[in-house]
GROMACS .gro file of C-alpha atoms in nm:
model
  348
    1UNK     CA    1  -0.590 -17.501  11.676
    2UNK     CA    2  -0.373 -17.448  11.985
    3UNK     CA    3  -0.512 -17.256  12.282
    4UNK     CA    4  -0.288 -17.081  12.533
    5UNK     CA    5  -0.347 -16.863  12.837
    6UNK     CA    6  -0.225 -16.504  12.843
    7UNK     CA    7  -0.193 -16.273  13.140
    8UNK     CA    8  -0.215 -15.903  13.065
    9UNK     CA    9  -0.221 -15.751  13.411
   10UNK     CA   10  -0.553 -15.568  13.413
   11UNK     CA   11  -0.606 -15.583  13.790
   12UNK     CA   12  -0.391 -15.339  13.988
   13UNK     CA   13  -0.421 -15.565  14.296
   14UNK     CA   14  -0.515 -15.266  14.513
   15UNK     CA   15  -0.777 -15.464  14.703
   16UNK     CA   16  -0.601 -15.797  14.749
   17UNK     CA   17  -0.227 -15.724  14.743
   18UNK     CA   18   0.041 -15.834  14.504
   19UNK     CA   19   0.126 -16.155  14.690
   20UNK     CA   20  -0.229 -16.278  14.643
   21UNK     CA   21  -0.214 -16.193  14.272
   22UNK     CA   22   0.089 -16.420  14.234
   23UNK     CA   23  -0.106 -16.695  14.409
   24UNK     CA   24  -0.385 -16.646  14.152
   25UNK     CA   25  -0.141 -16.658  13.860
   26UNK     CA   26   0.005 -16.984  13.991
   27UNK     CA   27  -0.341 -17.135  14.041
   28UNK     CA   28  -0.456 -17.039  13.691
   29UNK     CA   29  -0.133 -17.166  13.533
   30UNK     CA   30  -0.151 -17.499  13.716
   31UNK     CA   31  -0.509 -17.540  13.599
   32UNK     CA   32  -0.411 -17.457  13.240
   33UNK     CA   33  -0.132 -17.716  13.262
   34UNK     CA   34  -0.373 -17.979  13.390
   35UNK     CA   35  -0.637 -17.894  13.128
   36UNK     CA   36  -0.397 -17.930  12.834
   37UNK     CA   37  -0.348 -17.571  12.722
   38UNK     CA   38  -0.043 -17.518  12.502
   39UNK     CA   39   0.131 -17.232  12.681
   40UNK     CA   40   0.108 -16.957  12.938
   41UNK     CA   41   0.223 -16.606  12.844
   42UNK     CA   42   0.332 -16.338  13.091
   43UNK     CA   43   0.400 -15.977  12.987
   44UNK     CA   44   0.653 -15.709  13.073
   45UNK     CA   45   0.496 -15.404  13.236
   46UNK     CA   46   0.648 -15.108  13.419
   47UNK     CA   47   0.526 -14.816  13.633
   48UNK     CA   48   0.156 -14.825  13.535
   49UNK     CA   49  -0.172 -14.924  13.696
   50UNK     CA   50  -0.207 -15.194  13.432
   51UNK     CA   51   0.022 -15.488  13.504
   52UNK     CA   52   0.193 -15.399  13.830
   53UNK     CA   53   0.281 -15.762  13.903
   54UNK     CA   54   0.461 -15.824  13.571
   55UNK     CA   55   0.795 -15.639  13.565
   56UNK     CA   56   0.999 -15.937  13.447
   57UNK     CA   57   0.855 -16.230  13.247
   58UNK     CA   58   1.173 -16.436  13.287
   59UNK     CA   59   1.155 -16.424  13.665
   60UNK     CA   60   0.788 -16.519  13.678
   61UNK     CA   61   0.829 -16.783  13.406
   62UNK     CA   62   1.101 -16.950  13.614
   63UNK     CA   63   0.850 -16.987  13.898
   64UNK     CA   64   0.581 -17.116  13.664
   65UNK     CA   65   0.825 -17.361  13.506
   66UNK     CA   66   0.890 -17.546  13.829
   67UNK     CA   67   0.521 -17.539  13.925
   68UNK     CA   68   0.407 -17.712  13.604
   69UNK     CA   69   0.483 -18.025  13.404
   70UNK     CA   70   0.402 -17.979  13.035
   71UNK     CA   71   0.272 -17.630  12.953
   72UNK     CA   72   0.511 -17.398  12.769
   73UNK     CA   73   0.616 -17.080  12.950
   74UNK     CA   74   0.655 -16.776  12.729
   75UNK     CA   75   0.719 -16.403  12.746
   76UNK     CA   76   0.430 -16.219  12.591
   77UNK     CA   77   0.603 -15.985  12.546
   78UNK     CA   78   0.962 -15.899  12.630
   79UNK     CA   79   1.056 -15.539  12.545
   80UNK     CA   80   1.393 -15.618  12.393
   81UNK     CA   81   1.529 -15.260  12.360
   82UNK     CA   82   1.513 -15.228  12.741
   83UNK     CA   83   1.762 -15.514  12.786
   84UNK     CA   84   2.106 -15.628  12.681
   85UNK     CA   85   2.062 -15.932  12.452
   86UNK     CA   86   2.328 -16.122  12.647
   87UNK     CA   87   2.124 -16.088  12.967
   88UNK     CA   88   1.809 -16.201  12.785
   89UNK     CA   89   1.990 -16.511  12.660
   90UNK     CA   90   2.117 -16.589  13.010
   91UNK     CA   91   1.783 -16.540  13.184
   92UNK     CA   92   1.580 -16.744  12.937
   93UNK     CA   93   1.839 -17.022  12.930
   94UNK     CA   94   1.768 -17.062  13.301
   95UNK     CA   95   1.394 -17.081  13.229
   96UNK     CA   96   1.457 -17.328  12.948
   97UNK     CA   97   1.660 -17.556  13.175
   98UNK     CA   98   1.411 -17.537  13.462
   99UNK     CA   99   1.126 -17.620  13.225
  100UNK     CA  100   1.321 -17.882  13.029
  101UNK     CA  101   1.275 -17.703  12.698
  102UNK     CA  102   0.940 -17.529  12.740
  103UNK     CA  103   1.059 -17.167  12.708
  104UNK     CA  104   0.956 -16.921  12.438
  105UNK     CA  105   0.981 -16.544  12.389
  106UNK     CA  106   0.784 -16.288  12.193
  107UNK     CA  107   0.992 -15.977  12.128
  108UNK     CA  108   0.834 -15.633  12.139
  109UNK     CA  109   0.982 -15.298  12.044
  110UNK     CA  110   0.810 -15.117  12.332
  111UNK     CA  111   0.566 -14.830  12.301
  112UNK     CA  112   0.525 -14.642  12.628
  113UNK     CA  113   0.775 -14.363  12.689
  114UNK     CA  114   0.773 -14.411  13.068
  115UNK     CA  115   0.898 -14.769  13.033
  116UNK     CA  116   1.218 -14.631  12.887
  117UNK     CA  117   1.335 -14.472  13.211
  118UNK     CA  118   1.514 -14.809  13.223
  119UNK     CA  119   1.693 -14.731  12.896
  120UNK     CA  120   1.622 -14.370  12.789
  121UNK     CA  121   1.872 -14.379  12.505
  122UNK     CA  122   1.696 -14.672  12.342
  123UNK     CA  123   1.355 -14.513  12.287
  124UNK     CA  124   1.412 -14.326  11.962
  125UNK     CA  125   1.542 -14.620  11.760
  126UNK     CA  126   1.370 -14.896  11.958
  127UNK     CA  127   1.235 -15.067  11.648
  128UNK     CA  128   1.579 -15.098  11.486
  129UNK     CA  129   1.732 -15.213  11.815
  130UNK     CA  130   1.470 -15.483  11.863
  131UNK     CA  131   1.529 -15.649  11.527
  132UNK     CA  132   1.907 -15.610  11.551
  133UNK     CA  133   1.920 -15.768  11.896
  134UNK     CA  134   1.675 -16.042  11.801
  135UNK     CA  135   1.934 -16.165  11.551
  136UNK     CA  136   2.204 -16.142  11.821
  137UNK     CA  137   1.983 -16.338  12.061
  138UNK     CA  138   1.955 -16.619  11.810
  139UNK     CA  139   2.334 -16.635  11.775
  140UNK     CA  140   2.389 -16.638  12.150
  141UNK     CA  141   2.130 -16.911  12.202
  142UNK     CA  142   2.302 -17.126  11.940
  143UNK     CA  143   2.627 -17.103  12.138
  144UNK     CA  144   2.806 -16.862  11.908
  145UNK     CA  145   3.070 -16.634  12.060
  146UNK     CA  146   2.963 -16.272  12.006
  147UNK     CA  147   3.171 -15.958  12.042
  148UNK     CA  148   3.063 -15.684  12.286
  149UNK     CA  149   3.234 -15.391  12.459
  150UNK     CA  150   3.359 -15.445  12.815
  151UNK     CA  151   3.386 -15.206  13.109
  152UNK     CA  152   3.722 -15.076  12.989
  153UNK     CA  153   3.579 -14.989  12.651
  154UNK     CA  154   3.756 -15.276  12.481
  155UNK     CA  155   3.602 -15.536  12.251
  156UNK     CA  156   3.558 -15.877  12.412
  157UNK     CA  157   3.412 -16.199  12.276
  158UNK     CA  158   3.179 -16.389  12.509
  159UNK     CA  159   2.960 -16.698  12.501
  160UNK     CA  160   2.631 -16.695  12.687
  161UNK     CA  161   2.603 -16.918  12.995
  162UNK     CA  162   2.431 -17.131  13.112
  163UNK     CA  163   2.374 -17.326  12.797
  164UNK     CA  164   2.002 -17.372  12.727
  165UNK     CA  165   1.826 -17.707  12.734
  166UNK     CA  166   1.691 -17.657  12.379
  167UNK     CA  167   1.896 -17.605  12.065
  168UNK     CA  168   1.668 -17.325  11.949
  169UNK     CA  169   1.456 -17.065  12.127
  170UNK     CA  170   1.103 -17.033  11.983
  171UNK     CA  171   1.065 -16.666  11.895
  172UNK     CA  172   0.765 -16.448  11.817
  173UNK     CA  173   0.747 -16.085  11.712
  174UNK     CA  174   0.474 -15.884  11.883
  175UNK     CA  175   0.270 -15.642  11.676
  176UNK     CA  176   0.005 -15.392  11.776
  177UNK     CA  177  -0.125 -15.398  11.420
  178UNK     CA  178   0.131 -15.227  11.197
  179UNK     CA  179   0.151 -15.401  10.856
  180UNK     CA  180   0.523 -15.321  10.850
  181UNK     CA  181   0.579 -15.526  11.167
  182UNK     CA  182   0.388 -15.824  11.024
  183UNK     CA  183   0.612 -15.820  10.716
  184UNK     CA  184   0.928 -15.763  10.922
  185UNK     CA  185   0.844 -16.068  11.133
  186UNK     CA  186   0.811 -16.269  10.815
  187UNK     CA  187   1.146 -16.149  10.685
  188UNK     CA  188   1.309 -16.238  11.020
  189UNK     CA  189   1.132 -16.575  11.011
  190UNK     CA  190   0.987 -16.545  11.359
  191UNK     CA  191   0.640 -16.644  11.463
  192UNK     CA  192   0.395 -16.354  11.502
  193UNK     CA  193   0.196 -16.249  11.809
  194UNK     CA  194  -0.090 -16.022  11.706
  195UNK     CA  195  -0.437 -15.937  11.828
  196UNK     CA  196  -0.790 -15.932  11.700
  197UNK     CA  197  -0.849 -15.599  11.873
  198UNK     CA  198  -0.868 -15.276  11.675
  199UNK     CA  199  -0.893 -15.420  11.325
  200UNK     CA  200  -1.148 -15.580  11.103
  201UNK     CA  201  -1.141 -15.941  10.991
  202UNK     CA  202  -1.050 -15.829  10.639
  203UNK     CA  203  -0.760 -15.616  10.762
  204UNK     CA  204  -0.626 -15.902  10.967
  205UNK     CA  205  -0.657 -16.145  10.675
  206UNK     CA  206  -0.443 -15.914  10.461
  207UNK     CA  207  -0.174 -15.890  10.728
  208UNK     CA  208  -0.161 -16.266  10.773
  209UNK     CA  209  -0.123 -16.312  10.395
  210UNK     CA  210   0.156 -16.053  10.384
  211UNK     CA  211   0.333 -16.226  10.675
  212UNK     CA  212   0.308 -16.567  10.507
  213UNK     CA  213   0.447 -16.428  10.180
  214UNK     CA  214   0.737 -16.254  10.355
  215UNK     CA  215   0.815 -16.565  10.560
  216UNK     CA  216   0.813 -16.794  10.256
  217UNK     CA  217   1.044 -16.559  10.066
  218UNK     CA  218   1.297 -16.506  10.347
  219UNK     CA  219   1.621 -16.699  10.391
  220UNK     CA  220   1.636 -16.960  10.664
  221UNK     CA  221   1.730 -16.844  11.013
  222UNK     CA  222   1.877 -17.049  11.299
  223UNK     CA  223   1.593 -17.239  11.460
  224UNK     CA  224   1.317 -17.098  11.243
  225UNK     CA  225   1.044 -17.353  11.161
  226UNK     CA  226   0.941 -17.420  10.799
  227UNK     CA  227   0.615 -17.237  10.864
  228UNK     CA  228   0.563 -16.950  11.107
  229UNK     CA  229   0.296 -16.966  11.377
  230UNK     CA  230   0.029 -16.697  11.379
  231UNK     CA  231  -0.082 -16.642  11.738
  232UNK     CA  232  -0.370 -16.401  11.801
  233UNK     CA  233  -0.461 -16.255  12.139
  234UNK     CA  234  -0.830 -16.238  12.230
  235UNK     CA  235  -1.023 -16.153  12.546
  236UNK     CA  236  -1.172 -16.479  12.668
  237UNK     CA  237  -1.446 -16.593  12.900
  238UNK     CA  238  -1.660 -16.894  12.816
  239UNK     CA  239  -1.984 -16.868  13.008
  240UNK     CA  240  -2.272 -17.103  13.067
  241UNK     CA  241  -2.474 -16.898  12.815
  242UNK     CA  242  -2.412 -16.587  12.606
  243UNK     CA  243  -2.605 -16.382  12.858
  244UNK     CA  244  -2.408 -16.526  13.149
  245UNK     CA  245  -2.077 -16.448  12.978
  246UNK     CA  246  -2.177 -16.091  12.897
  247UNK     CA  247  -2.309 -16.029  13.247
  248UNK     CA  248  -1.993 -16.156  13.418
  249UNK     CA  249  -1.736 -16.018  13.173
  250UNK     CA  250  -1.898 -15.688  13.079
  251UNK     CA  251  -1.820 -15.479  13.386
  252UNK     CA  252  -1.460 -15.596  13.442
  253UNK     CA  253  -1.373 -15.572  13.074
  254UNK     CA  254  -1.509 -15.220  13.037
  255UNK     CA  255  -1.320 -15.112  13.350
  256UNK     CA  256  -1.005 -15.261  13.201
  257UNK     CA  257  -1.059 -15.076  12.873
  258UNK     CA  258  -1.090 -14.747  13.061
  259UNK     CA  259  -0.761 -14.815  13.241
  260UNK     CA  260  -0.590 -14.903  12.915
  261UNK     CA  261  -0.704 -14.580  12.750
  262UNK     CA  262  -0.572 -14.385  13.050
  263UNK     CA  263  -0.236 -14.558  13.017
  264UNK     CA  264  -0.226 -14.471  12.647
  265UNK     CA  265  -0.303 -14.107  12.730
  266UNK     CA  266   0.000 -14.091  12.959
  267UNK     CA  267   0.236 -14.198  12.678
  268UNK     CA  268   0.445 -13.897  12.578
  269UNK     CA  269   0.551 -14.081  12.268
  270UNK     CA  270   0.193 -14.099  12.142
  271UNK     CA  271  -0.053 -13.848  12.011
  272UNK     CA  272  -0.212 -13.793  12.352
  273UNK     CA  273  -0.558 -13.758  12.203
  274UNK     CA  274  -0.713 -13.969  12.477
  275UNK     CA  275  -0.592 -13.731  12.749
  276UNK     CA  276  -0.875 -13.488  12.683
  277UNK     CA  277  -1.154 -13.748  12.713
  278UNK     CA  278  -1.401 -13.702  12.998
  279UNK     CA  279  -1.515 -13.988  13.222
  280UNK     CA  280  -1.839 -13.999  13.027
  281UNK     CA  281  -1.656 -14.020  12.696
  282UNK     CA  282  -1.428 -14.293  12.831
  283UNK     CA  283  -1.736 -14.488  12.937
  284UNK     CA  284  -1.891 -14.449  12.593
  285UNK     CA  285  -1.569 -14.564  12.428
  286UNK     CA  286  -1.543 -14.869  12.656
  287UNK     CA  287  -1.905 -14.964  12.588
  288UNK     CA  288  -1.851 -14.934  12.212
  289UNK     CA  289  -1.537 -15.150  12.228
  290UNK     CA  290  -1.713 -15.413  12.440
  291UNK     CA  291  -2.005 -15.438  12.198
  292UNK     CA  292  -1.761 -15.472  11.909
  293UNK     CA  293  -1.578 -15.755  12.089
  294UNK     CA  294  -1.908 -15.938  12.120
  295UNK     CA  295  -1.954 -15.908  11.744
  296UNK     CA  296  -1.607 -16.025  11.639
  297UNK     CA  297  -1.261 -16.087  11.772
  298UNK     CA  298  -1.320 -16.225  12.120
  299UNK     CA  299  -1.405 -16.551  12.293
  300UNK     CA  300  -1.680 -16.402  12.508
  301UNK     CA  301  -1.995 -16.610  12.513
  302UNK     CA  302  -2.132 -16.961  12.544
  303UNK     CA  303  -1.938 -17.268  12.432
  304UNK     CA  304  -2.135 -17.269  12.106
  305UNK     CA  305  -2.059 -16.903  12.033
  306UNK     CA  306  -1.690 -16.943  12.115
  307UNK     CA  307  -1.667 -17.258  11.903
  308UNK     CA  308  -1.787 -17.060  11.601
  309UNK     CA  309  -1.537 -16.783  11.679
  310UNK     CA  310  -1.249 -17.031  11.696
  311UNK     CA  311  -1.352 -17.189  11.366
  312UNK     CA  312  -1.361 -16.844  11.206
  313UNK     CA  313  -1.013 -16.759  11.335
  314UNK     CA  314  -0.882 -17.091  11.202
  315UNK     CA  315  -1.028 -17.013  10.860
  316UNK     CA  316  -0.853 -16.677  10.878
  317UNK     CA  317  -0.515 -16.848  10.912
  318UNK     CA  318  -0.468 -16.834  11.289
  319UNK     CA  319  -0.270 -17.124  11.440
  320UNK     CA  320  -0.305 -17.038  11.808
  321UNK     CA  321  -0.530 -16.819  12.021
  322UNK     CA  322  -0.369 -16.661  12.327
  323UNK     CA  323  -0.663 -16.616  12.563
  324UNK     CA  324  -0.663 -16.301  12.777
  325UNK     CA  325  -0.814 -16.416  13.105
  326UNK     CA  326  -0.713 -16.158  13.368
  327UNK     CA  327  -0.915 -15.853  13.270
  328UNK     CA  328  -1.080 -15.821  13.610
  329UNK     CA  329  -1.269 -16.144  13.671
  330UNK     CA  330  -1.218 -16.322  14.002
  331UNK     CA  331  -0.988 -16.622  14.004
  332UNK     CA  332  -1.275 -16.868  14.059
  333UNK     CA  333  -1.458 -16.723  13.758
  334UNK     CA  334  -1.142 -16.746  13.545
  335UNK     CA  335  -1.092 -17.109  13.643
  336UNK     CA  336  -1.454 -17.198  13.565
  337UNK     CA  337  -1.420 -17.032  13.225
  338UNK     CA  338  -1.102 -17.227  13.152
  339UNK     CA  339  -1.276 -17.554  13.239
  340UNK     CA  340  -1.554 -17.474  12.990
  341UNK     CA  341  -1.298 -17.368  12.727
  342UNK     CA  342  -1.107 -17.695  12.769
  343UNK     CA  343  -1.427 -17.894  12.722
  344UNK     CA  344  -1.507 -17.690  12.411
  345UNK     CA  345  -1.164 -17.766  12.263
  346UNK     CA  346  -1.207 -18.138  12.317
  347UNK     CA  347  -1.536 -18.129  12.124
  348UNK     CA  348  -1.381 -17.957  11.820
   0.00000   0.00000   0.00000
């Protein structure tokens, strides 16, 4: 099974500053490159406490590309309805050239209403736009001339420049858990970027089966591999013992969960049910979620515990685990955990 490193932007950098956070991201990515991890994922975040240092995964991936030698640099995720597909093709072609073919993108539809101040007209039909523009992105990457409307309102055919280093751009579709998105990813013949969070093992097994069936039954797409990759995100910290891992990860992870719930509450496109929760209720919810992560769906524990979790995810049909590492731990703790995770992988 492949293991990659995923940044999610839990720390708001209020105590250390954003410049220092970028130093930490570079240090963690260089370590992951040295230790043999498959990829590093950076997200797209806007206007929230969570993820202040991640407004543009292409820009950050360009920096990571020139600071590394072999690790793949991927967007996890790019909110495609916020962007013109031609600009996405241009930006990621730069990353692909700088990295000599190590670029990859997971496409998300977007979920938070505030993000769409960048493209307010795209919020209502963001799902349809994402899948439509994903197909356009594939055509542009392949060098096909595509027709758009210019500043004078006239149709014009353009070819994306610069040309990428790779013939095909590895693409994922990001899902928060909707079965419809799993099946849509299969029909589009993209890889799938999901999560263990918020669903049972049985629910996830059913979604993976549905994705595989849809993928196998779909027509070939430019650059699509014969078999799609199932990548699952999981909070990760390999400790010296189970107790050590829980002690170090517990506080930061529960603080992160509280921040995430608060961000969800501020989403005008959602139900807003979390907005009425008191601090005490938020604490209870975070504690419940943390205890559930220890039971299933995370890599929080000793090397032996995490080895069993990885074997279980492999049996489930997972091809790659994207390891959330920046949920509030200090950079030295993250690096120590990555060292232990790399040793664990070599033993498997």
